[in-house]
């Protein structure tokens, strides 16, 4: 039988379920399991979760639908999509591809750490892990980073339905089940309720600019927004799909998994008397100590790190896919060649980022930031919010809400009750909210306040 990938060079999802699993696979990743719990831990717990939920509701869903509809309408990846809609906006797609490229370079280094932790928990030596010594090494972390990129290469090279969709359909349901198992274990520990309270009871007095900024950046990162990733995934959707349903489903799942991850990690941290504001080390330093004190700790550690690995992998393939789609759509490269080329260059930059934590830690790219942090900061805190803000401006003010809504309703054949609300959110609320947070984060808001 002829596969869908053969019919068009670009490929296509085989079903709505396939798209949802792939999009959820992209969104659910290290952002949920690694970043969300530690950000919540160091930004006041419930207060952070509260702000996060509001931003998902107002900005997250809005931009998700915006990206998916642009992709489905143009049937092209980030760069091609903007180019087709308005030649003058092509660079915005380019900015997205650049962001994806930068994110994957450090993301895949962390992906390598996760594989290392998985191996350690199978072999029962997780307790001996010295995280600091491991990640500052020059050989081992780069080797694991290479393994992680190779697995990405194999999946992305296999194409949309045969590679990305198939991998996501297996890994995502497994991930849901594994999350529940580890969460039950964690919630039944003595003293777990302290962690639950910490995560769910908001203390509004701790909400300030930095909490809001952390939450906004995290919404973009976790929902894979702001760089055309969902444009690219949307471009493999058929014209008869219901965009509203799909773009409600995956942010809901992503948010649910972030909360479940918080309910898995923080109760365990509290039960064993660790500090929730440990920061990035929460997953790699605190958690292994927690597992080592738990009955059957190695077993749960193995399930847990396998889950983290699945999540990281299905996200990384979406980042690689954005850069590959660029070469396929714009330069007519075949998928094999494009995937090889991108994997190789990303491997090299990632290797530099990894060395930047060790022997190259004296090299700073952005002031005071090593290579790894510079990549993360430039992409996550600047390019993603900027890309999301400009996309909402593009849809709301240039391409036009009428065109957008015609696409969402499949030329008026599907109902879209919330069209006016969505239009208001994407035209006014999203760009203004992002701009304010962005100006605040770069310190520009203070400069402007002084001017007036
Ligand atoms: N959302 C993923 C996570 O939470 C990471 C990711 C995949 C991403 N694709 C993206 C982040 C595109 C920003 C943009 O781990």
PDB file of N, CA and C and ligand atoms in Angstrom, residues 26-27 29-32 103 107 221-222 224-225 227 229 315 318-319 384, ligand 1:
ATOM      1  N   UNK A  26       5.279  16.907  21.236  1.00  0.00           N
ATOM      2  CA  UNK A  26       6.154  18.075  21.136  1.00  0.00           C
ATOM      3  C   UNK A  26       6.051  18.936  22.390  1.00  0.00           C
ATOM      4  N   UNK A  27       4.824  19.137  22.841  1.00  0.00           N
ATOM      5  CA  UNK A  27       4.621  20.063  23.958  1.00  0.00           C
ATOM      6  C   UNK A  27       5.059  19.468  25.292  1.00  0.00           C
ATOM      7  N   UNK A  29       7.375  17.754  27.512  1.00  0.00           N
ATOM      8  CA  UNK A  29       8.794  17.419  27.428  1.00  0.00           C
ATOM      9  C   UNK A  29       9.525  17.802  28.699  1.00  0.00           C
ATOM     10  N   UNK A  30      10.815  18.080  28.533  1.00  0.00           N
ATOM     11  CA  UNK A  30      11.615  18.488  29.689  1.00  0.00           C
ATOM     12  C   UNK A  30      11.012  19.726  30.344  1.00  0.00           C
ATOM     13  N   UNK A  31      10.304  20.520  29.542  1.00  0.00           N
ATOM     14  CA  UNK A  31       9.642  21.699  30.083  1.00  0.00           C
ATOM     15  C   UNK A  31       8.676  21.321  31.197  1.00  0.00           C
ATOM     16  N   UNK A  32       7.944  20.231  31.020  1.00  0.00           N
ATOM     17  CA  UNK A  32       6.961  19.816  32.028  1.00  0.00           C
ATOM     18  C   UNK A  32       7.616  19.114  33.206  1.00  0.00           C
ATOM     19  N   UNK A 103      17.428  26.049  20.438  1.00  0.00           N
ATOM     20  CA  UNK A 103      16.852  25.292  21.557  1.00  0.00           C
ATOM     21  C   UNK A 103      17.314  23.836  21.506  1.00  0.00           C
ATOM     22  N   UNK A 107      18.905  21.529  24.380  1.00  0.00           N
ATOM     23  CA  UNK A 107      17.902  20.543  24.805  1.00  0.00           C
ATOM     24  C   UNK A 107      18.459  19.122  24.678  1.00  0.00           C
ATOM     25  N   UNK A 221       7.536  27.942  26.300  1.00  0.00           N
ATOM     26  CA  UNK A 221       8.429  26.802  26.157  1.00  0.00           C
ATOM     27  C   UNK A 221       7.640  25.506  26.217  1.00  0.00           C
ATOM     28  N   UNK A 222       6.761  25.407  27.192  1.00  0.00           N
ATOM     29  CA  UNK A 222       6.060  24.148  27.403  1.00  0.00           C
ATOM     30  C   UNK A 222       5.074  23.852  26.276  1.00  0.00           C
ATOM     31  N   UNK A 224       5.427  24.709  23.232  1.00  0.00           N
ATOM     32  CA  UNK A 224       6.174  24.725  21.956  1.00  0.00           C
ATOM     33  C   UNK A 224       5.724  25.876  21.057  1.00  0.00           C
ATOM     34  N   UNK A 225       5.493  27.043  21.667  1.00  0.00           N
ATOM     35  CA  UNK A 225       4.972  28.164  20.885  1.00  0.00           C
ATOM     36  C   UNK A 225       6.044  29.207  20.608  1.00  0.00           C
ATOM     37  N   UNK A 227       7.850  29.783  17.800  1.00  0.00           N
ATOM     38  CA  UNK A 227       8.901  29.576  16.801  1.00  0.00           C
ATOM     39  C   UNK A 227       8.422  28.789  15.593  1.00  0.00           C
ATOM     40  N   UNK A 229       6.830  25.917  15.510  1.00  0.00           N
ATOM     41  CA  UNK A 229       6.802  24.460  15.653  1.00  0.00           C
ATOM     42  C   UNK A 229       5.388  23.945  15.377  1.00  0.00           C
ATOM     43  N   UNK A 315       9.736  15.678  22.057  1.00  0.00           N
ATOM     44  CA  UNK A 315       9.851  17.127  21.903  1.00  0.00           C
ATOM     45  C   UNK A 315      11.011  17.460  20.977  1.00  0.00           C
ATOM     46  N   UNK A 318      10.363  17.272  17.345  1.00  0.00           N
ATOM     47  CA  UNK A 318       9.595  18.382  16.764  1.00  0.00           C
ATOM     48  C   UNK A 318      10.499  19.567  16.460  1.00  0.00           C
ATOM     49  N   UNK A 319      11.496  19.760  17.300  1.00  0.00           N
ATOM     50  CA  UNK A 319      12.437  20.856  17.047  1.00  0.00           C
ATOM     51  C   UNK A 319      13.272  20.555  15.807  1.00  0.00           C
ATOM     52  N   UNK A 384      11.374  33.327  21.574  1.00  0.00           N
ATOM     53  CA  UNK A 384      10.013  32.749  21.648  1.00  0.00           C
ATOM     54  C   UNK A 384       8.940  33.801  21.935  1.00  0.00           C
TER      55      UNK A 384
HETATM   56  N1  LIG B   1       7.674  21.983  24.646  1.00  0.00           N
HETATM   57  C1  LIG B   1       8.835  21.172  24.854  1.00  0.00           C
HETATM   58  C2  LIG B   1       9.047  20.937  26.339  1.00  0.00           C
HETATM   59  O1  LIG B   1       8.287  21.350  27.144  1.00  0.00           O
HETATM   60  C3  LIG B   1      10.072  21.748  24.198  1.00  0.00           C
HETATM   61  C4  LIG B   1       9.837  22.186  22.807  1.00  0.00           C
HETATM   62  C5  LIG B   1       9.591  21.401  21.724  1.00  0.00           C
HETATM   63  C6  LIG B   1       9.744  23.517  22.363  1.00  0.00           C
HETATM   64  N2  LIG B   1       9.370  22.172  20.643  1.00  0.00           N
HETATM   65  C7  LIG B   1       9.443  23.469  20.996  1.00  0.00           C
HETATM   66  C8  LIG B   1       9.883  24.723  23.013  1.00  0.00           C
HETATM   67  C9  LIG B   1       9.248  24.644  20.294  1.00  0.00           C
HETATM   68  C10 LIG B   1       9.695  25.890  22.312  1.00  0.00           C
HETATM   69  C11 LIG B   1       9.371  25.862  20.952  1.00  0.00           C
HETATM   70  O2  LIG B   1       9.993  20.331  26.729  1.00  0.00           O
END
